[in-house]
Amino acid sequence: MGREPDRSADPVLVPPEVARAAAAHGLGAPVLTHRSGPDRVWLPLWGGFLFGVITIVLAVGPSTVWTPAGPATAGCAGLLLTHAIQLLSVAGTGLYLFDHGVVHRKGGAVTAFPWRDTRLWRSVVRDRFVKHPYRYRLQRPGAPPVVLSPALDLHEFGPEMERRLTAERTPVDLAAVAAGRRVGYGPFTVDRHGLTTPKGFIPWARVRGAEVGRRGRVRVWQAGARRPVRVRGRTVPNVVVFLAVVDAMRRA
């Protein structure tokens, strides 16, 4: 809906303050950019205005016309205006994906998130206007957390961000487990012997897999159990890394 497409980043497209933040945190070369401009707001705003006018016309017209059509046009106006407000809230946001992390820029605030010490939470949001209905929260020590709204429509940027986080963090976490350490992912803990869940400990020989369902719940399946262990996806930091680590450990 008027969204500016993602595109491969060029050094010229990265603002100086973003380049400085990336260099200071060792993020490497730019890969992808995503910017949300105010131009995306106009279409839903005018659509909401148009449906609002139609609603008013129907409201003062014959009741036989208002009864079937009025609530529908009022609902359309409300949805479009709500979407316009959501787009306004993210206007001016810039996201810059690098080899080893991401930089968030909005107004005068620039925050770098290197994958080595960043935790990413993902939750599913029902929004008919976006192709990638996820809300992300990025957090690292020493910096305020950043929430990426579904209104940013990150259907290209989001999966690539998850893929790069997974590729960088999974080997690190697997090495920690191999060294005898316990690695936590919110309600789950992984070690050499198995997976600790809110329902108890499961040896790797009994773990049949882990997945994220359509509503965002994380499900862990085990041999001999009719139902999986379920937790809300937004409670599991680096959930994409968790899934990769579980898959690697159960196949080892």
mmCIF file of C-alpha atoms in Angstrom:
data_model
loop_
_atom_site.group_PDB
_atom_site.id
_atom_site.type_symbol
_atom_site.label_atom_id
_atom_site.label_comp_id
_atom_site.label_asym_id
_atom_site.label_seq_id
_atom_site.Cartn_x
_atom_site.Cartn_y
_atom_site.Cartn_z
ATOM 1 C CA MET A 1 0.000 0.000 0.000
ATOM 2 C CA GLY A 2 2.369 2.705 -1.209
ATOM 3 C CA ARG A 3 5.307 1.049 0.602
ATOM 4 C CA GLU A 4 8.810 1.948 -0.512
ATOM 5 C CA PRO A 5 10.474 -1.352 -1.433
ATOM 6 C CA ASP A 6 13.536 -2.655 0.362
ATOM 7 C CA ARG A 7 16.699 -2.495 -1.675
ATOM 8 C CA SER A 8 20.305 -3.497 -1.375
ATOM 9 C CA ALA A 9 22.248 -0.916 0.573
ATOM 10 C CA ASP A 10 24.939 1.162 -1.035
ATOM 11 C CA PRO A 11 27.425 3.103 1.131
ATOM 12 C CA VAL A 12 25.987 6.317 -0.374
ATOM 13 C CA LEU A 13 22.526 5.403 0.986
ATOM 14 C CA VAL A 14 23.762 5.002 4.578
ATOM 15 C CA PRO A 15 23.682 8.297 6.511
ATOM 16 C CA PRO A 16 26.995 9.317 8.129
ATOM 17 C CA GLU A 17 25.682 8.868 11.677
ATOM 18 C CA VAL A 18 24.525 5.344 10.837
ATOM 19 C CA ALA A 19 27.889 4.500 9.264
ATOM 20 C CA ARG A 20 29.675 5.774 12.391
ATOM 21 C CA ALA A 21 27.483 3.689 14.698
ATOM 22 C CA ALA A 22 28.029 0.591 12.548
ATOM 23 C CA ALA A 23 31.796 1.105 12.517
ATOM 24 C CA ALA A 24 31.921 1.688 16.281
ATOM 25 C CA HIS A 25 30.223 -1.674 16.892
ATOM 26 C CA GLY A 26 32.031 -3.624 14.161
ATOM 27 C CA LEU A 27 28.943 -4.390 12.094
ATOM 28 C CA GLY A 28 30.806 -4.748 8.808
ATOM 29 C CA ALA A 29 29.425 -3.866 5.385
ATOM 30 C CA PRO A 30 25.851 -2.658 4.699
ATOM 31 C CA VAL A 31 23.499 -5.210 3.179
ATOM 32 C CA LEU A 32 19.935 -3.898 3.106
ATOM 33 C CA THR A 33 18.014 -0.739 3.978
ATOM 34 C CA HIS A 34 14.380 -0.078 4.782
ATOM 35 C CA ARG A 35 12.965 3.414 5.232
ATOM 36 C CA SER A 36 9.422 4.398 6.109
ATOM 37 C CA GLY A 37 8.471 7.811 4.754
ATOM 38 C CA PRO A 38 5.400 10.013 5.299
ATOM 39 C CA ASP A 39 4.243 9.377 1.703
ATOM 40 C CA ARG A 40 2.828 6.008 2.805
ATOM 41 C CA VAL A 41 0.262 7.777 4.987
ATOM 42 C CA TRP A 42 -1.646 9.658 2.296
ATOM 43 C CA LEU A 43 -3.492 6.770 0.627
ATOM 44 C CA PRO A 44 -5.103 5.310 3.807
ATOM 45 C CA LEU A 45 -5.680 8.852 5.129
ATOM 46 C CA TRP A 46 -7.604 9.939 2.025
ATOM 47 C CA GLY A 47 -9.392 6.581 1.928
ATOM 48 C CA GLY A 48 -10.510 7.017 5.535
ATOM 49 C CA PHE A 49 -11.640 10.572 4.792
ATOM 50 C CA LEU A 50 -13.625 9.418 1.743
ATOM 51 C CA PHE A 51 -15.375 6.617 3.636
ATOM 52 C CA GLY A 52 -16.026 9.056 6.491
ATOM 53 C CA VAL A 53 -17.799 11.445 4.089
ATOM 54 C CA ILE A 54 -19.855 8.568 2.675
ATOM 55 C CA THR A 55 -20.776 7.542 6.231
ATOM 56 C CA ILE A 56 -22.021 11.062 7.023
ATOM 57 C CA VAL A 57 -24.048 11.217 3.790
ATOM 58 C CA LEU A 58 -25.677 7.889 4.557
ATOM 59 C CA ALA A 59 -26.315 8.888 8.161
ATOM 60 C CA VAL A 60 -28.431 11.895 7.146
ATOM 61 C CA GLY A 61 -30.134 10.014 4.311
ATOM 62 C CA PRO A 62 -33.034 7.547 4.447
ATOM 63 C CA SER A 63 -32.790 5.021 7.291
ATOM 64 C CA THR A 64 -33.381 2.187 4.807
ATOM 65 C CA VAL A 65 -30.092 3.140 3.151
ATOM 66 C CA TRP A 66 -28.194 3.766 6.389
ATOM 67 C CA THR A 67 -29.057 0.432 7.973
ATOM 68 C CA PRO A 68 -27.137 -1.888 5.591
ATOM 69 C CA ALA A 69 -24.452 0.467 4.301
ATOM 70 C CA GLY A 70 -23.680 2.875 7.130
ATOM 71 C CA PRO A 71 -21.899 0.482 9.526
ATOM 72 C CA ALA A 72 -19.815 -0.933 6.668
ATOM 73 C CA THR A 73 -18.557 2.457 5.503
ATOM 74 C CA ALA A 74 -17.960 3.571 9.101
ATOM 75 C CA GLY A 75 -15.945 0.412 9.704
ATOM 76 C CA CYS A 76 -13.858 0.992 6.559
ATOM 77 C CA ALA A 77 -13.204 4.589 7.587
ATOM 78 C CA GLY A 78 -12.135 3.490 11.054
ATOM 79 C CA LEU A 79 -9.773 0.813 9.745
ATOM 80 C CA LEU A 80 -8.115 3.111 7.219
ATOM 81 C CA LEU A 81 -7.706 5.976 9.678
ATOM 82 C CA THR A 82 -6.273 3.604 12.284
ATOM 83 C CA HIS A 83 -3.802 2.331 9.712
ATOM 84 C CA ALA A 84 -2.863 5.917 8.809
ATOM 85 C CA ILE A 85 -2.153 6.654 12.479
ATOM 86 C CA GLN A 86 0.040 3.538 12.689
ATOM 87 C CA LEU A 87 1.964 4.653 9.607
ATOM 88 C CA LEU A 88 2.434 8.123 11.089
ATOM 89 C CA SER A 89 3.915 6.560 14.215
ATOM 90 C CA VAL A 90 6.690 4.871 12.199
ATOM 91 C CA ALA A 91 7.256 7.628 9.611
ATOM 92 C CA GLY A 92 10.886 8.642 9.476
ATOM 93 C CA THR A 93 12.164 5.272 10.696
ATOM 94 C CA GLY A 94 15.282 3.935 8.996
ATOM 95 C CA LEU A 95 16.582 0.386 9.361
ATOM 96 C CA TYR A 96 20.028 -0.571 8.100
ATOM 97 C CA LEU A 97 21.095 -4.194 8.005
ATOM 98 C CA PHE A 98 24.831 -4.935 8.088
ATOM 99 C CA ASP A 99 26.893 -8.120 7.998
ATOM 100 C CA HIS A 100 26.955 -8.413 11.796
ATOM 101 C CA GLY A 101 23.982 -6.460 13.063
ATOM 102 C CA VAL A 102 21.366 -3.806 12.444
ATOM 103 C CA VAL A 103 21.136 -0.058 13.056
ATOM 104 C CA HIS A 104 17.852 1.669 13.925
ATOM 105 C CA ARG A 105 17.455 5.382 13.209
ATOM 106 C CA LYS A 106 14.502 7.604 14.038
ATOM 107 C CA GLY A 107 14.777 11.335 14.459
ATOM 108 C CA GLY A 108 18.081 12.061 16.139
ATOM 109 C CA ALA A 109 18.348 8.658 17.845
ATOM 110 C CA VAL A 110 20.653 6.084 16.286
ATOM 111 C CA THR A 111 21.034 2.678 17.976
ATOM 112 C CA ALA A 112 23.267 -0.172 16.837
ATOM 113 C CA PHE A 113 22.463 -3.797 17.616
ATOM 114 C CA PRO A 114 25.411 -6.168 17.007
ATOM 115 C CA TRP A 115 24.245 -9.778 16.799
ATOM 116 C CA ARG A 116 26.886 -10.879 19.324
ATOM 117 C CA ASP A 117 25.035 -9.284 22.267
ATOM 118 C CA THR A 118 21.543 -8.563 20.926
ATOM 119 C CA ARG A 119 18.349 -10.354 21.889
ATOM 120 C CA LEU A 120 15.433 -10.291 19.481
ATOM 121 C CA TRP A 121 11.844 -11.057 20.439
ATOM 122 C CA ARG A 122 9.184 -11.726 17.815
ATOM 123 C CA SER A 123 5.416 -11.756 18.259
ATOM 124 C CA VAL A 124 2.585 -12.242 15.787
ATOM 125 C CA VAL A 125 0.174 -9.349 15.260
ATOM 126 C CA ARG A 126 -2.991 -9.653 13.224
ATOM 127 C CA ASP A 127 -2.965 -6.803 10.717
ATOM 128 C CA ARG A 128 -4.703 -7.113 7.364
ATOM 129 C CA PHE A 129 -2.646 -4.286 5.869
ATOM 130 C CA VAL A 130 0.809 -5.900 6.125
ATOM 131 C CA LYS A 131 2.447 -8.941 4.528
ATOM 132 C CA HIS A 132 4.789 -9.647 7.454
ATOM 133 C CA PRO A 133 2.636 -9.421 10.610
ATOM 134 C CA TYR A 134 5.459 -9.542 13.167
ATOM 135 C CA ARG A 135 6.367 -7.121 15.903
ATOM 136 C CA TYR A 136 10.059 -7.242 16.803
ATOM 137 C CA ARG A 137 11.800 -6.006 19.933
ATOM 138 C CA LEU A 138 15.555 -5.541 19.867
ATOM 139 C CA GLN A 139 17.559 -5.170 23.065
ATOM 140 C CA ARG A 140 21.219 -5.149 24.047
ATOM 141 C CA PRO A 141 23.106 -4.125 27.202
ATOM 142 C CA GLY A 142 23.699 -0.405 27.547
ATOM 143 C CA ALA A 143 21.059 0.737 25.056
ATOM 144 C CA PRO A 144 17.309 1.353 25.178
ATOM 145 C CA PRO A 145 15.197 -1.354 23.534
ATOM 146 C CA VAL A 146 13.667 -0.670 20.128
ATOM 147 C CA VAL A 147 10.292 -1.982 18.971
ATOM 148 C CA LEU A 148 9.705 -2.512 15.251
ATOM 149 C CA SER A 149 5.996 -2.199 14.520
ATOM 150 C CA PRO A 150 4.208 -4.346 11.916
ATOM 151 C CA ALA A 151 3.300 -1.012 10.290
ATOM 152 C CA LEU A 152 6.875 -0.928 8.976
ATOM 153 C CA ASP A 153 5.879 -3.871 6.742
ATOM 154 C CA LEU A 154 9.194 -5.698 6.963
ATOM 155 C CA HIS A 155 8.244 -8.600 4.676
ATOM 156 C CA GLU A 156 11.704 -8.477 3.057
ATOM 157 C CA PHE A 157 13.839 -6.897 5.758
ATOM 158 C CA GLY A 158 12.463 -9.007 8.636
ATOM 159 C CA PRO A 159 13.253 -12.487 7.248
ATOM 160 C CA GLU A 160 16.718 -11.360 6.127
ATOM 161 C CA MET A 161 17.387 -9.912 9.588
ATOM 162 C CA GLU A 162 16.298 -13.211 11.195
ATOM 163 C CA ARG A 163 18.429 -15.231 8.772
ATOM 164 C CA ARG A 164 21.571 -13.266 9.558
ATOM 165 C CA LEU A 165 20.980 -13.366 13.298
ATOM 166 C CA THR A 166 20.515 -17.146 13.094
ATOM 167 C CA ALA A 167 23.625 -17.667 10.954
ATOM 168 C CA GLU A 168 25.829 -15.703 13.362
ATOM 169 C CA ARG A 169 24.470 -16.751 16.746
ATOM 170 C CA THR A 170 23.712 -20.447 16.213
ATOM 171 C CA PRO A 171 27.388 -21.572 15.958
ATOM 172 C CA VAL A 172 28.241 -19.485 19.043
ATOM 173 C CA ASP A 173 25.454 -21.016 21.125
ATOM 174 C CA LEU A 174 26.233 -24.541 19.921
ATOM 175 C CA ALA A 175 29.898 -24.044 20.881
ATOM 176 C CA ALA A 176 28.824 -22.913 24.347
ATOM 177 C CA VAL A 177 26.676 -26.039 24.769
ATOM 178 C CA ALA A 178 29.516 -28.258 23.529
ATOM 179 C CA ALA A 179 31.778 -26.647 26.145
ATOM 180 C CA GLY A 180 29.397 -27.741 28.897
ATOM 181 C CA ARG A 181 27.539 -24.466 29.450
ATOM 182 C CA ARG A 182 23.789 -23.948 29.663
ATOM 183 C CA VAL A 183 22.241 -21.527 27.159
ATOM 184 C CA GLY A 184 18.922 -19.903 28.040
ATOM 185 C CA TYR A 185 16.133 -18.753 25.759
ATOM 186 C CA GLY A 186 13.586 -17.334 28.165
ATOM 187 C CA PRO A 187 11.467 -20.270 29.402
ATOM 188 C CA PHE A 188 13.806 -22.810 27.738
ATOM 189 C CA THR A 189 17.339 -23.893 28.606
ATOM 190 C CA VAL A 190 19.598 -25.982 26.384
ATOM 191 C CA ASP A 191 22.584 -28.070 27.489
ATOM 192 C CA ARG A 192 24.471 -31.144 26.267
ATOM 193 C CA HIS A 193 21.995 -33.533 27.864
ATOM 194 C CA GLY A 194 18.686 -32.103 26.766
ATOM 195 C CA LEU A 195 16.120 -29.333 26.782
ATOM 196 C CA THR A 196 14.580 -27.885 29.944
ATOM 197 C CA THR A 197 11.034 -26.581 29.385
ATOM 198 C CA PRO A 198 8.359 -25.110 31.685
ATOM 199 C CA LYS A 199 6.967 -28.665 31.883
ATOM 200 C CA GLY A 200 10.255 -30.340 32.794
ATOM 201 C CA PHE A 201 13.424 -31.773 31.308
ATOM 202 C CA ILE A 202 13.460 -33.633 27.957
ATOM 203 C CA PRO A 203 16.570 -35.631 26.908
ATOM 204 C CA TRP A 204 17.674 -35.032 23.347
ATOM 205 C CA ALA A 205 16.804 -38.601 22.404
ATOM 206 C CA ARG A 206 13.154 -37.789 23.153
ATOM 207 C CA VAL A 207 12.973 -34.365 21.489
ATOM 208 C CA ARG A 208 11.127 -34.668 18.186
ATOM 209 C CA GLY A 209 11.344 -31.044 17.119
ATOM 210 C CA ALA A 210 10.471 -27.427 17.847
ATOM 211 C CA GLU A 211 8.444 -25.028 15.740
ATOM 212 C CA VAL A 212 6.512 -21.770 15.751
ATOM 213 C CA GLY A 213 2.802 -22.063 14.990
ATOM 214 C CA ARG A 214 0.684 -19.639 12.979
ATOM 215 C CA ARG A 215 -0.323 -17.699 16.086
ATOM 216 C CA GLY A 216 3.275 -17.321 17.167
ATOM 217 C CA ARG A 217 3.343 -19.971 19.889
ATOM 218 C CA VAL A 218 6.527 -22.017 20.232
ATOM 219 C CA ARG A 219 5.809 -25.749 20.360
ATOM 220 C CA VAL A 220 8.238 -28.454 21.453
ATOM 221 C CA TRP A 221 7.319 -32.037 20.538
ATOM 222 C CA GLN A 222 8.595 -35.051 22.445
ATOM 223 C CA ALA A 223 8.303 -38.794 21.956
ATOM 224 C CA GLY A 224 5.442 -40.408 23.813
ATOM 225 C CA ALA A 225 3.522 -37.173 24.446
ATOM 226 C CA ARG A 226 0.216 -36.476 22.717
ATOM 227 C CA ARG A 227 0.543 -32.704 23.065
ATOM 228 C CA PRO A 228 3.555 -30.421 22.676
ATOM 229 C CA VAL A 229 4.899 -28.047 25.292
ATOM 230 C CA ARG A 230 3.583 -24.614 24.288
ATOM 231 C CA VAL A 231 4.761 -21.124 25.224
ATOM 232 C CA ARG A 232 4.069 -17.707 23.757
ATOM 233 C CA GLY A 233 6.628 -16.773 21.134
ATOM 234 C CA ARG A 234 7.137 -13.281 22.528
ATOM 235 C CA THR A 235 8.601 -14.801 25.707
ATOM 236 C CA VAL A 236 11.437 -16.551 23.830
ATOM 237 C CA PRO A 237 14.412 -14.297 22.978
ATOM 238 C CA ASN A 238 16.219 -15.136 19.736
ATOM 239 C CA VAL A 239 13.527 -17.679 18.953
ATOM 240 C CA VAL A 240 14.919 -18.339 15.464
ATOM 241 C CA VAL A 241 18.291 -19.215 17.003
ATOM 242 C CA PHE A 242 16.574 -21.435 19.575
ATOM 243 C CA LEU A 243 14.846 -23.418 16.819
ATOM 244 C CA ALA A 244 18.136 -23.886 14.954
ATOM 245 C CA VAL A 245 19.998 -24.986 18.095
ATOM 246 C CA VAL A 246 17.292 -27.496 19.056
ATOM 247 C CA ASP A 247 17.307 -28.948 15.544
ATOM 248 C CA ALA A 248 21.088 -29.300 15.561
ATOM 249 C CA MET A 249 21.230 -30.876 19.023
ATOM 250 C CA ARG A 250 18.503 -33.422 18.442
ATOM 251 C CA ARG A 251 20.220 -34.555 15.219
ATOM 252 C CA ALA A 252 23.693 -34.753 16.766
#
